[in-house]
Coordinates of C-alpha atoms in Angstrom, one line a residue:
M1 CA 90.2 16.1 75.2
K2 CA 89.1 12.6 75.5
I3 CA 85.1 12.9 76.4
T4 CA 84.6 11.1 79.4
I5 CA 81.0 10.3 80.7
T6 CA 80.6 8.1 83.7
T7 CA 77.5 5.5 84.6
R8 CA 75.5 5.8 87.2
L9 CA 72.1 4.1 88.5
E10 CA 69.0 6.1 87.6
G11 CA 66.3 4.0 89.6
S12 CA 67.0 0.7 88.5
R13 CA 68.6 1.3 85.3
A14 CA 72.2 2.4 84.3
V15 CA 72.3 5.9 82.5
A16 CA 75.2 7.9 81.1
D17 CA 76.2 10.8 83.9
P18 CA 77.4 13.8 81.3
D19 CA 78.6 15.3 84.9
P20 CA 82.1 15.1 83.8
L21 CA 81.7 17.0 80.6
I22 CA 79.6 19.7 81.8
A23 CA 82.3 20.1 84.4
A24 CA 84.9 20.5 81.8
V25 CA 83.5 23.2 80.3
P26 CA 85.4 26.3 81.8
A27 CA 88.7 24.6 81.5
L28 CA 88.1 24.1 78.0
L29 CA 87.6 27.5 77.4
G30 CA 89.9 29.3 80.1
F31 CA 86.7 30.7 81.9
V32 CA 83.5 30.2 83.2
P33 CA 80.8 30.7 80.4
E34 CA 77.5 32.6 81.5
R35 CA 74.2 32.9 79.2
S36 CA 76.0 31.2 76.6
I37 CA 76.0 28.1 74.2
V38 CA 78.7 26.1 74.2
L39 CA 79.4 23.2 71.5
M40 CA 81.7 20.6 71.6
C41 CA 82.7 18.7 68.5
F42 CA 84.0 15.4 68.3
D43 CA 85.3 12.9 66.3
D44 CA 84.9 9.0 66.0
R45 CA 87.6 8.6 69.0
I46 CA 85.1 10.7 71.3
Q47 CA 87.6 13.3 71.3
V48 CA 86.3 16.9 71.7
T49 CA 87.9 18.3 68.2
A50 CA 86.2 22.0 68.4
T51 CA 84.8 23.7 71.2
M52 CA 82.8 27.2 70.4
R53 CA 81.1 29.4 72.6
H54 CA 78.5 32.1 71.7
D55 CA 76.2 34.5 73.9
L56 CA 72.8 32.6 74.1
E57 CA 69.9 34.8 73.1
F58 CA 66.3 34.2 72.8
T59 CA 63.3 36.4 70.9
S60 CA 60.6 37.8 72.9
G61 CA 58.7 34.6 72.0
G62 CA 61.4 32.2 73.9
R63 CA 62.4 30.9 70.2
T64 CA 66.1 31.0 68.7
P65 CA 66.5 34.3 66.4
A66 CA 67.5 34.4 62.9
A67 CA 70.7 35.4 63.5
M68 CA 71.6 32.5 65.7
R69 CA 70.1 30.4 63.6
A70 CA 72.4 31.5 60.3
L71 CA 75.4 31.3 63.0
F72 CA 74.8 27.6 63.8
A73 CA 74.4 26.9 60.2
R74 CA 77.7 28.2 59.6
L75 CA 79.2 26.5 62.5
G76 CA 77.6 23.3 61.3
D77 CA 79.6 23.7 57.9
L78 CA 82.7 24.6 59.9
A79 CA 82.3 21.1 62.0
S80 CA 82.0 19.1 59.0
S81 CA 85.2 20.4 57.4
Y82 CA 86.6 19.2 60.6
G83 CA 85.2 15.8 60.1
S84 CA 83.1 16.1 63.5
C85 CA 81.0 12.9 64.1
G86 CA 78.9 14.7 66.5
V87 CA 78.2 17.8 68.7
I88 CA 77.3 18.0 72.5
V89 CA 75.7 21.6 73.8
V90 CA 75.7 22.9 77.1
L91 CA 73.4 25.9 77.3
V92 CA 74.1 28.3 80.2
D93 CA 71.7 30.7 81.7
D94 CA 70.5 31.9 84.7
R95 CA 67.4 33.7 83.5
Y96 CA 65.4 30.5 83.0
E97 CA 65.0 27.2 84.6
P98 CA 67.1 24.5 83.2
S99 CA 63.6 22.8 82.2
D100 CA 62.7 25.9 79.8
E101 CA 61.3 24.8 76.5
R102 CA 63.7 27.4 75.0
F103 CA 66.6 25.1 75.5
R104 CA 64.7 22.5 73.8
R105 CA 64.1 24.7 70.7
T106 CA 67.3 26.0 70.9
A107 CA 68.7 22.3 71.0
R108 CA 66.4 21.1 67.7
D109 CA 67.9 24.0 65.9
V110 CA 71.3 23.1 66.4
R111 CA 70.5 19.7 65.3
R112 CA 69.0 20.3 62.2
A113 CA 72.4 22.8 61.6
F114 CA 74.8 19.9 62.5
T115 CA 72.9 17.4 60.1
Q116 CA 76.1 17.0 58.0
A117 CA 78.5 17.2 60.7
G118 CA 77.4 14.1 62.5
G119 CA 74.2 15.5 64.0
L120 CA 73.6 16.9 67.9
T121 CA 74.0 13.6 69.8
A122 CA 73.0 15.7 73.3
A123 CA 72.3 19.1 74.9
F124 CA 72.3 19.7 78.3
A125 CA 70.9 23.0 80.6
I126 CA 72.3 24.9 83.6
G127 CA 71.7 27.9 85.3
E128 CA 75.3 28.7 86.3
V129 CA 78.7 26.4 85.9
R130 CA 79.3 25.7 89.4
A131 CA 79.6 23.3 92.2
G132 CA 76.2 22.0 93.5
A133 CA 74.2 23.9 90.0
Y134 CA 71.3 21.8 89.0
W135 CA 71.7 20.5 85.5
R136 CA 69.2 18.6 83.0
T137 CA 68.8 17.3 80.0
A138 CA 67.4 19.2 77.3
W139 CA 67.7 16.6 74.4
Q140 CA 69.3 13.9 73.2
S141 CA 69.5 11.5 70.2
P142 CA 68.5 8.3 69.9
R143 CA 72.1 7.3 68.9
S144 CA 73.1 8.8 72.2
A145 CA 73.0 5.0 73.8
A146 CA 74.9 4.1 70.9
V147 CA 77.7 6.1 71.3
F148 CA 78.1 6.6 75.0
G149 CA 76.5 3.1 76.1
H150 CA 73.3 4.2 77.6
D151 CA 70.8 7.1 77.7
F152 CA 71.5 10.2 79.7
A153 CA 70.6 11.1 83.0
V154 CA 67.5 13.2 83.3
D155 CA 69.2 15.3 85.7
G156 CA 71.7 15.9 88.2
L157 CA 73.9 18.3 90.3
L158 CA 77.2 19.5 89.0
S159 CA 80.4 18.4 90.4
D160 CA 83.3 21.1 91.3
P161 CA 84.6 22.6 87.8
Q162 CA 87.4 24.3 89.5
A163 CA 88.7 20.8 90.3
S164 CA 87.7 18.5 87.4
P165 CA 90.4 16.7 85.4
A166 CA 90.1 18.9 82.8
A167 CA 90.7 22.2 84.9
L168 CA 93.8 20.2 86.3
H169 CA 95.1 19.4 83.1
R170 CA 95.1 22.8 81.9
A171 CA 97.0 23.9 85.2
F172 CA 99.7 21.3 84.5
E173 CA 99.9 21.9 80.9
T174 CA 99.7 25.7 80.7
G175 CA 99.8 26.8 84.4
R176 CA 97.1 28.8 84.0
L177 CA 93.6 28.5 86.4
V178 CA 90.3 29.1 84.8
L179 CA 88.9 32.5 85.1
R180 CA 85.7 33.4 86.6
S181 CA 84.3 35.2 83.9
R182 CA 85.2 36.4 80.3
S183 CA 85.3 40.1 81.5
E184 CA 88.0 38.9 84.0
I185 CA 90.1 38.2 80.5
A186 CA 89.4 42.0 79.6
A187 CA 90.3 43.2 82.6
M188 CA 93.6 41.7 82.7
L189 CA 94.1 44.2 79.9
T190 CA 93.3 47.4 81.6
P191 CA 95.1 50.3 80.9
V192 CA 97.7 51.4 83.6
D193 CA 99.9 54.4 84.0
H194 CA 102.8 54.5 81.1
C195 CA 105.4 54.5 84.0
E196 CA 106.3 55.0 87.7
S197 CA 107.5 58.8 86.3
Q198 CA 105.7 61.8 87.5
Q199 CA 106.8 63.9 84.5
C200 CA 105.9 60.8 82.2
A201 CA 106.1 62.2 78.4
A202 CA 104.6 59.1 76.7
V203 CA 104.8 59.0 72.8
T204 CA 101.9 57.5 70.3
P205 CA 104.1 57.5 67.0
P206 CA 101.7 56.6 64.2
A207 CA 101.8 53.2 62.3
R208 CA 105.0 52.7 60.3
T209 CA 104.1 51.1 56.8
G210 CA 106.3 50.9 53.2
P211 CA 109.7 49.1 52.6
M212 CA 112.1 48.1 55.7
S213 CA 114.1 50.7 56.8
A214 CA 117.6 50.7 58.4
D215 CA 116.0 51.2 61.7
D216 CA 113.9 48.2 61.9
G217 CA 116.7 46.2 62.6
P218 CA 118.0 47.8 65.6
R219 CA 114.4 48.6 67.0
L220 CA 113.6 44.4 66.3
A221 CA 116.7 43.7 68.4
R222 CA 115.5 45.9 71.1
L223 CA 112.6 44.9 71.3
Y224 CA 114.2 41.3 71.3
D225 CA 116.1 42.3 74.3
A226 CA 113.2 43.3 76.2
V227 CA 112.0 39.8 76.0
V228 CA 115.0 38.6 76.9
E229 CA 115.5 40.6 79.8
R230 CA 111.6 40.0 80.8
A231 CA 112.6 36.2 80.7
C232 CA 115.7 36.8 83.3
G233 CA 113.1 38.8 85.8
D234 CA 113.8 42.1 84.4
A235 CA 110.2 43.9 84.7
A236 CA 110.9 47.6 85.3
F237 CA 111.0 50.1 82.1
T238 CA 111.8 53.8 82.0
C239 CA 109.5 56.1 80.2
E240 CA 112.1 56.1 77.8
Q241 CA 112.4 52.5 77.1
L242 CA 108.5 52.0 77.1
N243 CA 109.0 54.9 74.4
E244 CA 111.5 53.0 72.1
L245 CA 109.4 49.5 72.6
A246 CA 106.5 51.8 70.9
Q247 CA 108.8 53.4 68.3
A248 CA 109.4 49.7 67.6
L249 CA 106.1 48.2 67.6
V250 CA 104.4 50.7 65.2
S251 CA 106.9 49.3 62.4
V252 CA 104.8 46.8 60.4
H253 CA 108.2 44.9 60.1
V254 CA 109.5 44.6 63.2
R255 CA 106.0 43.3 65.0
D256 CA 105.6 41.0 62.2
A257 CA 108.7 39.6 63.1
A258 CA 108.2 39.6 66.5
I259 CA 105.2 37.4 65.9
G260 CA 107.7 34.5 65.8
L261 CA 108.8 34.8 69.3
S262 CA 105.8 33.2 70.8
M263 CA 106.9 30.1 69.3
T264 CA 110.4 30.1 71.4
V265 CA 111.8 29.2 74.5
H266 CA 111.0 32.9 75.2
R267 CA 107.1 32.3 74.5
D268 CA 106.2 32.9 78.2
A269 CA 108.3 36.0 78.4
A270 CA 106.8 37.5 75.1
E271 CA 103.4 36.8 76.6
E272 CA 104.1 38.8 79.5
L273 CA 106.0 41.6 78.0
W274 CA 102.9 41.9 75.3
T275 CA 100.7 41.8 77.9
D276 CA 102.5 45.0 79.8
L277 CA 102.9 46.8 76.8
T278 CA 99.0 46.6 75.9
R279 CA 98.3 47.8 79.3
R280 CA 101.2 50.6 79.3
L281 CA 100.8 51.6 75.5
S282 CA 98.3 53.9 73.8
G283 CA 97.0 53.9 70.3
T284 CA 98.7 52.1 67.5
P285 CA 101.7 50.8 69.9
R286 CA 98.9 49.5 72.5
A287 CA 97.2 47.7 68.9
A288 CA 100.3 46.1 67.9
A289 CA 101.5 44.7 71.4
A290 CA 97.5 43.7 71.9
T291 CA 97.9 42.0 68.5
L292 CA 101.0 39.9 69.4
L293 CA 99.6 38.9 72.4
G294 CA 96.0 37.7 70.5
H295 CA 98.4 35.9 67.9
L296 CA 100.1 34.2 70.6
H297 CA 97.0 32.9 72.4
Y298 CA 95.5 32.1 69.1
M299 CA 98.3 29.8 68.2
E300 CA 97.6 28.0 72.0
G301 CA 94.4 27.3 70.9
S302 CA 93.2 30.0 73.8
G303 CA 89.9 31.5 71.5
A304 CA 88.7 33.4 74.4
F305 CA 92.1 35.0 75.2
A306 CA 92.9 36.1 71.8
S307 CA 89.4 37.3 70.8
A308 CA 89.7 39.5 74.0
A309 CA 93.4 40.9 72.9
F310 CA 91.9 41.4 69.6
D311 CA 89.0 43.6 70.9
V312 CA 91.5 45.7 72.8
A313 CA 93.9 46.0 69.6
H314 CA 90.5 47.1 67.7
D315 CA 89.4 49.6 70.4
A316 CA 93.1 51.3 70.2
D317 CA 93.5 51.2 66.3
P318 CA 89.8 50.4 64.9
S319 CA 91.8 50.5 61.6
Y320 CA 94.5 48.2 62.5
G321 CA 94.7 45.3 60.2
L322 CA 96.3 42.2 61.2
A323 CA 94.2 42.2 64.3
N324 CA 91.0 42.5 62.2
L325 CA 92.4 40.1 60.2
L326 CA 93.2 37.7 62.7
D327 CA 90.0 38.1 64.8
T328 CA 88.0 37.3 61.5
A329 CA 90.2 34.1 61.0
L330 CA 89.3 33.1 64.4
L331 CA 85.6 33.7 63.8
H332 CA 85.4 31.9 61.0
G333 CA 87.1 28.9 63.1
M334 CA 90.1 28.7 61.2
R335 CA 92.3 26.5 62.9
P336 CA 95.6 27.9 64.6
Q337 CA 97.5 25.4 62.3
E338 CA 96.3 26.9 59.4
L339 CA 98.0 30.0 60.4
G340 CA 101.9 28.4 61.0
G341 CA 103.1 30.3 57.6
I342 CA 102.8 33.2 59.6
A343 CA 105.1 32.5 62.2
D344 CA 107.4 31.1 59.5
M345 CA 107.5 34.0 57.7
A346 CA 108.6 36.1 60.9
F347 CA 111.6 34.1 61.2
D348 CA 112.8 35.0 58.0
L349 CA 111.7 38.3 58.5
A350 CA 113.9 38.7 61.5
R351 CA 117.0 36.8 59.8
A352 CA 116.5 39.7 57.4
M353 CA 116.6 42.5 59.6
G354 CA 120.1 40.7 61.1
V355 CA 118.4 39.6 64.5
R356 CA 118.5 35.5 64.9
F357 CA 115.7 34.1 67.0
P358 CA 116.3 30.7 68.8
P359 CA 114.5 28.1 67.2
A360 CA 111.1 27.3 67.3
T361 CA 110.0 24.9 69.7
H362 CA 105.9 25.1 70.4
R363 CA 103.7 24.4 67.8
A364 CA 100.4 25.5 66.9
A365 CA 97.4 24.1 68.8
G366 CA 95.8 21.0 66.9

C-alpha cells in the first residue's frame, strides 16, 4: 500500500496530516486494534512493505518492558532484511491520554531498535481507532519533513476508518470487511454442533502418519469433492459425511495435498469448508482443518486471521506439528512467498494420489 499523507494548515504553516495513514490501520490488519503497537515499514517508494501488530505493554513505572524491547530488536532486524527505509508507529491505548509520556518513551525504544532499518520516522498515539478519536504525534524524526514534505501535525481528530480508501480497497479486492476486534476473528471459529442429527455419532480419529496408504487417494478425492460441492452452493453435510471428512483430514498426506486447493479457483470454497470443518470437528481433525485455514490466510497476507486459526489448531491438538511450525514462521516474519514450496509440494502429492487439482491461479502475498 502506498502511504498517503495529506497536507493541511496548522496556524500559518503547512503540515503533513497523517490521518489517512492512521485510519488505514484497521484495513491493513483486517480488524480494529486495541491496546496495540502497530509498526508499518516502508520502502524507498513510500510503499508499506510490512505491517506488524503486538500487544502494547508498560511497566508499573510507565516504561517499556524488557521483553518488548527485545521484541523491537527482533522486528528491527526483520525489517532490515526486508530492505525497509523507515518505520511509522501507531500506538493504540485507551488507558492513557495520547499525550502521555509512556508513548514517547516507547517511540524512542522503537527508534533505537530500527536504526538499521531506516529508523523511526514518526509515532502517533490514539486511544481508539474510530471516527472522531483524538490522536497526537508522540514523536517524529528530524528527517520526516524530508520524507513527507513537511513536519507532521501536532494532533487531530481521526476520520472514519471504515470509509478509508484502504478499507474500500480491502472490501473490493478481497470481499472482506474490517472486523471490530481481533476477538471477533476468534469468535468466527467458535465450535458448533457436529451436525443437525439428534442421534449424532461424531468420531474423532487420531492422526495418521507413516507411509502413504491406499486409502489416502480416495479420501483426498472425497475432500476435493466437498470443496467443489461447496463452490456449487451445497453447504449441508450429514453426520456420516462429516465423519468421512474427519477421517480424511487426520492423514498428514491428505492434509498436505489439500493445502494446494487454497491456490486454485476453489480458494474461496476451500476457505468456507475449512472454516466450517474447524467449527464442527474436534481433536486432531479440527486441528487439521484449522491449519489448512491458517495456511490459506497466511498465503493471502492476513496474518491476524492466520494466527487465530493456528491458535485454534493448537488448542485442539497441542502437538499438531504443522500448525506450530507455520505459527512460528508467522511470528518470525517469514513472508508468504517464502512458503511457496509447500503449495508446489501439495500439487505433486495430489497427483501421486491420483487426484488432479485445477492449476494454481492465486499467488502468495508479496
